[in-house]
mmCIF file of C-alpha atoms in Angstrom:
data_model
loop_
_atom_site.group_PDB
_atom_site.id
_atom_site.type_symbol
_atom_site.label_atom_id
_atom_site.label_comp_id
_atom_site.label_asym_id
_atom_site.label_seq_id
_atom_site.Cartn_x
_atom_site.Cartn_y
_atom_site.Cartn_z
ATOM 1 C CA MET A 1 319.850 243.509 437.641
ATOM 2 C CA ALA A 2 321.277 247.002 438.187
ATOM 3 C CA LEU A 3 323.692 247.070 441.091
ATOM 4 C CA ASP A 4 324.258 249.996 443.380
ATOM 5 C CA HIS A 5 328.026 250.239 443.771
ATOM 6 C CA ALA A 6 327.696 252.451 446.834
ATOM 7 C CA GLN A 7 326.287 249.397 448.638
ATOM 8 C CA LYS A 8 328.461 247.237 450.871
ATOM 9 C CA PRO A 9 329.524 244.046 449.026
ATOM 10 C CA GLN A 10 327.539 241.841 451.440
ATOM 11 C CA ASP A 11 324.405 243.871 450.644
ATOM 12 C CA GLN A 12 325.043 243.448 446.917
ATOM 13 C CA LEU A 13 325.396 239.692 447.474
ATOM 14 C CA ALA A 14 322.152 239.630 449.469
ATOM 15 C CA GLU A 15 320.331 241.487 446.693
ATOM 16 C CA PHE A 16 321.668 239.251 443.913
ATOM 17 C CA LEU A 17 320.949 236.063 445.889
ATOM 18 C CA ALA A 18 317.600 237.232 447.337
ATOM 19 C CA ALA A 19 315.521 234.369 445.865
ATOM 20 C CA ASP A 20 318.008 231.708 446.983
ATOM 21 C CA MET A 21 318.282 233.263 450.455
ATOM 22 C CA ALA A 22 314.474 233.297 450.796
ATOM 23 C CA ALA A 23 314.538 229.531 450.144
ATOM 24 C CA VAL A 24 317.347 229.088 452.698
ATOM 25 C CA ASN A 25 315.418 231.046 455.342
ATOM 26 C CA LEU A 26 312.305 228.985 454.690
ATOM 27 C CA LEU A 27 314.278 225.745 455.069
ATOM 28 C CA ILE A 28 315.922 227.036 458.270
ATOM 29 C CA ARG A 29 312.500 227.765 459.772
ATOM 30 C CA GLU A 30 311.215 224.343 458.780
ATOM 31 C CA ARG A 31 314.205 222.480 460.177
ATOM 32 C CA MET A 32 314.525 224.384 463.440
ATOM 33 C CA ALA A 33 311.012 223.322 464.392
ATOM 34 C CA SER A 34 310.585 220.694 467.079
ATOM 35 C CA GLU A 35 307.198 219.279 468.014
ATOM 36 C CA HIS A 36 308.526 217.737 471.236
ATOM 37 C CA ALA A 37 310.652 220.561 472.629
ATOM 38 C CA PRO A 38 309.179 224.031 471.992
ATOM 39 C CA ARG A 39 312.181 225.670 473.643
ATOM 40 C CA ILE A 40 314.326 224.673 470.638
ATOM 41 C CA PRO A 41 312.607 226.975 468.108
ATOM 42 C CA GLN A 42 312.354 229.711 470.780
ATOM 43 C CA VAL A 43 316.111 229.767 471.418
ATOM 44 C CA THR A 44 317.018 229.278 467.742
ATOM 45 C CA ALA A 45 314.648 231.980 466.528
ATOM 46 C CA HIS A 46 316.109 234.439 469.034
ATOM 47 C CA LEU A 47 319.516 234.032 467.404
ATOM 48 C CA ILE A 48 318.555 233.390 463.776
ATOM 49 C CA GLU A 49 316.078 236.273 463.633
ATOM 50 C CA ALA A 50 318.610 238.637 465.233
ATOM 51 C CA GLY A 51 319.504 240.045 461.839
ATOM 52 C CA GLY A 52 322.958 238.615 461.296
ATOM 53 C CA LYS A 53 324.547 239.216 457.902
ATOM 54 C CA ARG A 54 324.085 235.567 456.827
ATOM 55 C CA LEU A 55 327.446 235.857 455.096
ATOM 56 C CA ARG A 56 328.410 232.175 455.345
ATOM 57 C CA PRO A 57 325.312 230.730 453.637
ATOM 58 C CA MET A 58 325.605 233.441 450.960
ATOM 59 C CA LEU A 59 329.162 232.230 450.253
ATOM 60 C CA THR A 60 327.827 228.727 449.583
ATOM 61 C CA LEU A 61 325.088 230.016 447.280
ATOM 62 C CA ALA A 62 327.500 232.342 445.447
ATOM 63 C CA ALA A 63 330.104 229.590 444.936
ATOM 64 C CA ALA A 64 327.486 227.201 443.521
ATOM 65 C CA ARG A 65 326.034 229.859 441.211
ATOM 66 C CA ILE A 66 329.458 230.982 439.919
ATOM 67 C CA CYS A 67 330.126 227.333 438.999
ATOM 68 C CA GLY A 68 326.832 227.163 437.069
ATOM 69 C CA TYR A 69 324.743 225.107 439.516
ATOM 70 C CA ASP A 70 320.990 225.144 438.983
ATOM 71 C CA GLY A 71 319.792 222.291 441.243
ATOM 72 C CA PRO A 72 318.051 222.588 444.620
ATOM 73 C CA TYR A 73 320.760 221.379 447.000
ATOM 74 C CA HIS A 74 322.903 224.502 447.363
ATOM 75 C CA VAL A 75 320.000 225.732 449.516
ATOM 76 C CA HIS A 76 320.305 222.710 451.854
ATOM 77 C CA LEU A 77 324.053 223.209 452.193
ATOM 78 C CA ALA A 78 323.681 226.946 452.832
ATOM 79 C CA ALA A 79 321.157 226.182 455.600
ATOM 80 C CA ALA A 80 323.533 223.553 457.059
ATOM 81 C CA VAL A 81 326.339 226.132 457.124
ATOM 82 C CA GLU A 82 324.098 228.635 458.941
ATOM 83 C CA PHE A 83 323.059 225.972 461.479
ATOM 84 C CA ILE A 84 326.705 225.091 462.193
ATOM 85 C CA HIS A 85 327.460 228.792 462.630
ATOM 86 C CA THR A 86 324.468 229.328 464.945
ATOM 87 C CA ALA A 87 325.329 226.227 467.009
ATOM 88 C CA THR A 88 328.879 227.494 467.551
ATOM 89 C CA LEU A 89 327.565 230.933 468.584
ATOM 90 C CA LEU A 90 325.271 229.351 471.187
ATOM 91 C CA HIS A 91 328.178 227.335 472.573
ATOM 92 C CA ASP A 92 330.608 230.295 472.386
ATOM 93 C CA ASP A 93 328.333 232.537 474.408
ATOM 94 C CA VAL A 94 328.211 229.946 477.179
ATOM 95 C CA VAL A 95 331.991 229.422 477.125
ATOM 96 C CA ASP A 96 332.675 233.180 477.071
ATOM 97 C CA GLU A 97 329.889 233.916 479.585
ATOM 98 C CA SER A 98 328.666 236.571 477.141
ATOM 99 C CA ALA A 99 325.662 238.719 477.993
ATOM 100 C CA GLN A 100 325.192 240.326 474.568
ATOM 101 C CA ARG A 101 325.361 239.332 470.912
ATOM 102 C CA ARG A 102 324.430 241.659 468.024
ATOM 103 C CA GLY A 103 323.211 244.165 470.594
ATOM 104 C CA ARG A 104 320.684 241.791 472.167
ATOM 105 C CA PRO A 105 320.810 239.618 475.300
ATOM 106 C CA THR A 106 322.332 236.202 474.585
ATOM 107 C CA ALA A 107 320.296 232.985 474.750
ATOM 108 C CA ASN A 108 322.240 231.782 477.806
ATOM 109 C CA LEU A 109 321.183 234.969 479.586
ATOM 110 C CA LEU A 110 317.520 234.792 478.503
ATOM 111 C CA TRP A 111 317.148 231.067 479.183
ATOM 112 C CA ASP A 112 320.157 229.314 480.724
ATOM 113 C CA ASN A 113 323.455 227.643 479.841
ATOM 114 C CA LYS A 114 321.884 224.187 479.670
ATOM 115 C CA SER A 115 319.345 225.301 477.055
ATOM 116 C CA SER A 116 322.047 227.035 474.975
ATOM 117 C CA VAL A 117 324.335 224.006 474.940
ATOM 118 C CA LEU A 118 321.577 221.499 474.191
ATOM 119 C CA VAL A 119 319.939 223.621 471.479
ATOM 120 C CA GLY A 120 323.408 224.089 469.955
ATOM 121 C CA ASP A 121 323.758 220.290 469.889
ATOM 122 C CA TYR A 122 320.336 220.005 468.236
ATOM 123 C CA LEU A 123 321.365 222.488 465.522
ATOM 124 C CA PHE A 124 324.568 220.540 464.825
ATOM 125 C CA ALA A 125 322.437 217.408 464.391
ATOM 126 C CA ARG A 126 320.045 219.279 462.084
ATOM 127 C CA ALA A 127 323.042 220.535 460.088
ATOM 128 C CA PHE A 128 324.203 216.948 459.553
ATOM 129 C CA GLN A 129 320.718 215.954 458.349
ATOM 130 C CA LEU A 130 320.814 218.815 455.834
ATOM 131 C CA MET A 131 324.314 217.808 454.674
ATOM 132 C CA THR A 132 323.126 214.306 453.799
ATOM 133 C CA ASP A 133 320.194 215.561 451.690
ATOM 134 C CA PRO A 134 322.273 216.011 448.502
ATOM 135 C CA GLY A 135 323.520 212.408 448.849
ATOM 136 C CA GLN A 136 327.162 213.371 448.281
ATOM 137 C CA ILE A 137 329.665 211.869 450.684
ATOM 138 C CA ARG A 138 332.314 214.456 449.764
ATOM 139 C CA VAL A 139 330.078 217.341 450.847
ATOM 140 C CA LEU A 140 329.460 215.577 454.146
ATOM 141 C CA GLY A 141 333.221 215.079 454.597
ATOM 142 C CA ILE A 142 334.019 218.773 454.003
ATOM 143 C CA LEU A 143 331.424 220.092 456.464
ATOM 144 C CA ALA A 144 332.178 217.376 459.044
ATOM 145 C CA ASN A 145 335.897 218.254 458.893
ATOM 146 C CA ALA A 146 335.072 221.947 459.279
ATOM 147 C CA SER A 147 332.936 221.170 462.350
ATOM 148 C CA ALA A 148 335.866 219.272 463.903
ATOM 149 C CA THR A 149 338.285 222.122 463.102
ATOM 150 C CA ILE A 150 335.922 224.640 464.711
ATOM 151 C CA ALA A 151 335.711 222.598 467.928
ATOM 152 C CA GLU A 152 339.491 222.048 467.914
ATOM 153 C CA GLY A 153 340.105 225.778 467.484
ATOM 154 C CA GLU A 154 337.851 226.567 470.449
ATOM 155 C CA VAL A 155 339.710 224.147 472.724
ATOM 156 C CA LEU A 156 343.078 225.417 471.477
ATOM 157 C CA GLN A 157 341.970 228.973 472.235
ATOM 158 C CA LEU A 158 341.170 227.942 475.811
ATOM 159 C CA THR A 159 344.638 226.480 476.345
ATOM 160 C CA ALA A 160 346.430 229.332 474.536
ATOM 161 C CA ALA A 161 344.517 232.047 476.429
ATOM 162 C CA GLN A 162 346.717 234.344 478.512
ATOM 163 C CA ASP A 163 349.806 232.284 477.599
ATOM 164 C CA LEU A 164 352.561 234.570 476.304
ATOM 165 C CA ALA A 165 354.252 231.582 474.636
ATOM 166 C CA THR A 166 351.412 231.516 472.052
ATOM 167 C CA SER A 167 352.996 231.700 468.588
ATOM 168 C CA GLU A 168 351.663 233.070 465.300
ATOM 169 C CA ASP A 169 351.273 229.435 464.230
ATOM 170 C CA VAL A 170 348.927 228.691 467.118
ATOM 171 C CA TYR A 171 347.078 231.958 466.465
ATOM 172 C CA LEU A 172 346.494 230.889 462.853
ATOM 173 C CA LYS A 173 345.096 227.523 463.982
ATOM 174 C CA VAL A 174 342.728 229.314 466.362
ATOM 175 C CA VAL A 175 341.648 231.717 463.585
ATOM 176 C CA ARG A 176 340.992 228.824 461.219
ATOM 177 C CA GLY A 177 338.838 227.285 463.941
ATOM 178 C CA LYS A 178 337.023 230.472 464.863
ATOM 179 C CA THR A 179 336.409 231.880 461.406
ATOM 180 C CA ALA A 180 338.186 230.543 458.350
ATOM 181 C CA ALA A 181 337.216 226.836 458.532
ATOM 182 C CA LEU A 182 333.531 227.556 458.056
ATOM 183 C CA PHE A 183 334.211 230.198 455.366
ATOM 184 C CA SER A 184 336.362 227.767 453.341
ATOM 185 C CA ALA A 185 333.927 224.871 453.823
ATOM 186 C CA ALA A 186 331.032 227.137 452.775
ATOM 187 C CA THR A 187 332.714 228.090 449.494
ATOM 188 C CA GLU A 188 334.199 224.645 448.812
ATOM 189 C CA VAL A 189 330.877 222.738 449.112
ATOM 190 C CA GLY A 190 329.286 225.239 446.719
ATOM 191 C CA GLY A 191 331.810 224.194 444.080
ATOM 192 C CA VAL A 192 331.505 220.480 444.862
ATOM 193 C CA ILE A 193 327.695 220.443 444.637
ATOM 194 C CA ALA A 194 327.975 222.231 441.275
ATOM 195 C CA GLY A 195 330.315 219.523 439.963
ATOM 196 C CA ALA A 196 333.087 222.094 439.391
ATOM 197 C CA SER A 197 336.562 221.016 438.266
ATOM 198 C CA GLU A 198 339.178 220.198 440.912
ATOM 199 C CA PRO A 199 341.183 223.447 440.341
ATOM 200 C CA MET A 200 337.956 225.455 440.741
ATOM 201 C CA VAL A 201 337.001 223.640 443.968
ATOM 202 C CA GLN A 202 340.535 224.220 445.303
ATOM 203 C CA ALA A 203 340.333 227.905 444.334
ATOM 204 C CA LEU A 204 337.030 228.254 446.209
ATOM 205 C CA PHE A 205 338.570 226.622 449.288
ATOM 206 C CA THR A 206 341.615 228.934 449.113
ATOM 207 C CA TYR A 207 339.369 231.962 448.696
ATOM 208 C CA GLY A 208 337.198 231.110 451.729
ATOM 209 C CA ASP A 209 340.225 230.306 453.894
ATOM 210 C CA ALA A 210 342.042 233.541 452.979
ATOM 211 C CA LEU A 211 338.879 235.643 453.357
ATOM 212 C CA GLY A 212 338.271 234.205 456.831
ATOM 213 C CA ILE A 213 341.838 234.817 457.998
ATOM 214 C CA ALA A 214 341.936 238.379 456.568
ATOM 215 C CA PHE A 215 338.551 239.044 458.217
ATOM 216 C CA GLN A 216 339.737 237.852 461.656
ATOM 217 C CA ILE A 217 343.101 239.660 461.566
ATOM 218 C CA ALA A 218 341.285 242.866 460.530
ATOM 219 C CA ASP A 219 338.867 242.372 463.432
ATOM 220 C CA ASP A 220 341.713 241.840 465.891
ATOM 221 C CA LEU A 221 343.540 244.919 464.611
ATOM 222 C CA LEU A 222 340.472 247.132 464.808
ATOM 223 C CA ASP A 223 340.177 246.235 468.479
ATOM 224 C CA TYR A 224 343.312 248.350 468.973
ATOM 225 C CA THR A 225 343.021 250.904 466.174
ATOM 226 C CA GLY A 226 339.275 251.296 465.463
ATOM 227 C CA THR A 227 336.595 253.398 467.089
ATOM 228 C CA ALA A 228 333.833 252.022 469.298
ATOM 229 C CA ALA A 229 331.210 253.153 466.753
ATOM 230 C CA ALA A 230 332.973 251.379 463.888
ATOM 231 C CA ILE A 231 333.591 248.067 465.633
ATOM 232 C CA GLY A 232 330.391 247.854 467.666
ATOM 233 C CA LYS A 233 332.226 247.226 470.922
ATOM 234 C CA ASN A 234 334.700 249.075 473.129
ATOM 235 C CA VAL A 235 338.194 249.624 471.749
ATOM 236 C CA GLY A 236 340.685 247.543 473.721
ATOM 237 C CA ASP A 237 338.204 244.822 474.755
ATOM 238 C CA ASP A 238 340.627 242.100 473.590
ATOM 239 C CA PHE A 239 343.360 243.675 475.734
ATOM 240 C CA ARG A 240 341.093 243.831 478.781
ATOM 241 C CA GLU A 241 340.061 240.209 478.183
ATOM 242 C CA ARG A 242 343.792 239.344 477.888
ATOM 243 C CA LYS A 243 343.377 237.796 474.430
ATOM 244 C CA LEU A 244 346.544 236.963 472.514
ATOM 245 C CA THR A 245 345.672 238.309 469.084
ATOM 246 C CA LEU A 246 348.158 238.895 466.270
ATOM 247 C CA PRO A 247 349.276 242.465 467.116
ATOM 248 C CA LEU A 248 350.011 241.430 470.697
ATOM 249 C CA ILE A 249 351.806 238.205 469.688
ATOM 250 C CA LYS A 250 354.038 240.215 467.326
ATOM 251 C CA ALA A 251 354.846 242.754 470.058
ATOM 252 C CA VAL A 252 355.607 240.041 472.641
ATOM 253 C CA ALA A 253 357.987 238.319 470.195
ATOM 254 C CA LYS A 254 360.101 241.509 470.063
ATOM 255 C CA ALA A 255 359.829 242.478 473.736
ATOM 256 C CA ASP A 256 362.864 243.460 475.811
ATOM 257 C CA ALA A 257 363.008 242.531 479.510
ATOM 258 C CA THR A 258 361.016 245.580 480.689
ATOM 259 C CA GLU A 259 358.313 245.119 478.057
ATOM 260 C CA ARG A 260 358.111 241.410 478.785
ATOM 261 C CA ALA A 261 357.537 242.162 482.487
ATOM 262 C CA PHE A 262 354.712 244.510 481.439
ATOM 263 C CA TRP A 263 353.093 241.792 479.260
ATOM 264 C CA VAL A 264 353.396 239.219 482.062
ATOM 265 C CA ARG A 265 351.674 241.606 484.479
ATOM 266 C CA VAL A 266 348.784 242.696 482.229
ATOM 267 C CA ILE A 267 348.160 239.506 480.218
ATOM 268 C CA GLU A 268 349.337 236.506 482.239
ATOM 269 C CA LYS A 269 348.559 237.891 485.709
ATOM 270 C CA GLY A 270 345.678 240.113 484.617
ATOM 271 C CA ASP A 271 346.884 242.963 486.824
ATOM 272 C CA GLN A 272 345.696 245.851 484.622
ATOM 273 C CA ARG A 273 345.836 249.483 485.704
ATOM 274 C CA GLU A 274 344.888 252.900 484.399
ATOM 275 C CA GLY A 275 346.983 253.789 481.332
ATOM 276 C CA ASP A 276 348.004 250.197 480.545
ATOM 277 C CA LEU A 277 346.124 250.114 477.223
ATOM 278 C CA ASP A 278 347.966 253.252 476.084
ATOM 279 C CA GLN A 279 351.256 251.691 477.109
ATOM 280 C CA ALA A 280 350.396 248.480 475.238
ATOM 281 C CA LEU A 281 349.656 250.546 472.099
ATOM 282 C CA ALA A 282 352.923 252.446 472.504
ATOM 283 C CA ILE A 283 354.898 249.176 472.709
ATOM 284 C CA MET A 284 353.055 247.761 469.674
ATOM 285 C CA ASN A 285 353.804 250.911 467.687
ATOM 286 C CA ARG A 286 357.447 250.902 468.767
ATOM 287 C CA HIS A 287 357.904 247.434 467.275
ATOM 288 C CA GLY A 288 355.694 248.031 464.221
ATOM 289 C CA ALA A 289 353.380 245.224 465.420
ATOM 290 C CA LEU A 290 350.166 246.905 464.266
ATOM 291 C CA GLU A 291 351.641 247.705 460.858
ATOM 292 C CA ALA A 292 352.975 244.135 460.494
ATOM 293 C CA ALA A 293 349.568 242.663 461.371
ATOM 294 C CA ARG A 294 347.953 244.999 458.847
ATOM 295 C CA ALA A 295 350.406 243.793 456.176
ATOM 296 C CA ASP A 296 349.454 240.192 457.002
ATOM 297 C CA ALA A 297 345.733 240.969 456.637
ATOM 298 C CA LEU A 298 346.368 242.620 453.257
ATOM 299 C CA ALA A 299 348.482 239.662 452.107
ATOM 300 C CA TRP A 300 345.711 237.174 452.985
ATOM 301 C CA ALA A 301 343.156 239.359 451.203
ATOM 302 C CA ALA A 302 345.395 239.445 448.108
ATOM 303 C CA LYS A 303 345.708 235.646 448.230
ATOM 304 C CA GLY A 304 341.908 235.301 448.340
ATOM 305 C CA ARG A 305 341.417 237.671 445.426
ATOM 306 C CA ALA A 306 344.077 235.871 443.370
ATOM 307 C CA ALA A 307 342.267 232.540 443.899
ATOM 308 C CA LEU A 308 339.084 233.979 442.357
ATOM 309 C CA ALA A 309 340.900 234.359 439.026
ATOM 310 C CA GLU A 310 340.502 230.550 438.589
ATOM 311 C CA LEU A 311 336.705 230.920 438.506
ATOM 312 C CA PRO A 312 334.407 231.726 435.567
ATOM 313 C CA ASP A 313 333.585 235.372 434.943
ATOM 314 C CA HIS A 314 330.337 236.130 436.781
ATOM 315 C CA PRO A 315 328.803 239.146 438.577
ATOM 316 C CA LEU A 316 329.006 237.157 441.839
ATOM 317 C CA ARG A 317 332.730 236.595 441.357
ATOM 318 C CA GLN A 318 333.211 240.370 441.265
ATOM 319 C CA MET A 319 331.129 240.718 444.454
ATOM 320 C CA LEU A 320 333.310 238.159 446.250
ATOM 321 C CA ASP A 321 336.359 240.118 445.100
ATOM 322 C CA ASP A 322 334.784 243.344 446.408
ATOM 323 C CA LEU A 323 333.947 241.622 449.691
ATOM 324 C CA THR A 324 337.605 240.716 450.266
ATOM 325 C CA ALA A 325 338.700 244.259 449.478
ATOM 326 C CA TYR A 326 336.024 245.612 451.826
ATOM 327 C CA VAL A 327 337.136 243.414 454.749
ATOM 328 C CA VAL A 328 340.574 245.033 454.793
ATOM 329 C CA SER A 329 339.482 248.511 453.596
ATOM 330 C CA ARG A 330 338.470 249.221 457.199
ATOM 331 C CA LEU A 331 342.185 249.147 458.094
ATOM 332 C CA ASN A 332 343.106 252.231 456.054
#
């Protein structure tokens, strides 16, 4: 297949994996049906048809294919991964009281919080059914552990919110919960289902983990340094929502008494005024916090790319490498 190198890496992946993804989408539609509760497919379809990138299931398919898998079950695992992701989005939107996702009204806004929570629970249950289809206890263990890590990360984020004592260590745990745990589980189960060697399975886990962390740090950085058009939301939203992301944590760690008083006012007390975002950026720049966070994102991306070297040569391996480079290329 001729590849267009001007394409984004995720589009190249989608093109290469088109047949597998068609099977995943078919399975998702089948399994989100419910003869007893028609609201379930209504709510699920609203989110699943919203045109997300489907990156996580593609990671599972790619990992299995790179390791030479030709059975049917990578499709079941990819669908399980997408269901876990969709369930967490439904729950997140309720927790965050969000009104929009991917430019459309959220399910909790269109229906109600109760429907969003319960349909999320249903999708988690469906995900577990899909995980058992291959009949491999190890696969079930990996995805079950990821589900627990995701929930743990969400709760940790609640308790760490607006608390200036939040360390980089806590931030990393939250990021693993929010993003990296499902990325690493998605790649790892692809290797396991393919019967790959232990070093290859470990490499796939390391790749997914590093990709997820680089992705989230880049996202958090772009909230301060991007443009609204590029990031699809307003610049400084994390600041206004008083989120302790990596650039802010790094700046707080180096704060003098005056700066600390500023952070207490705007983040802990939420007393934000005109010009505060500019001042926050000035303090971050003074301490090199944005640059340091960028260096961290690049280091995680490099770690992910290095892990891929353990895997067999394959066009998909190159696409995963390109994907990691792309995630941090937005920071230049």
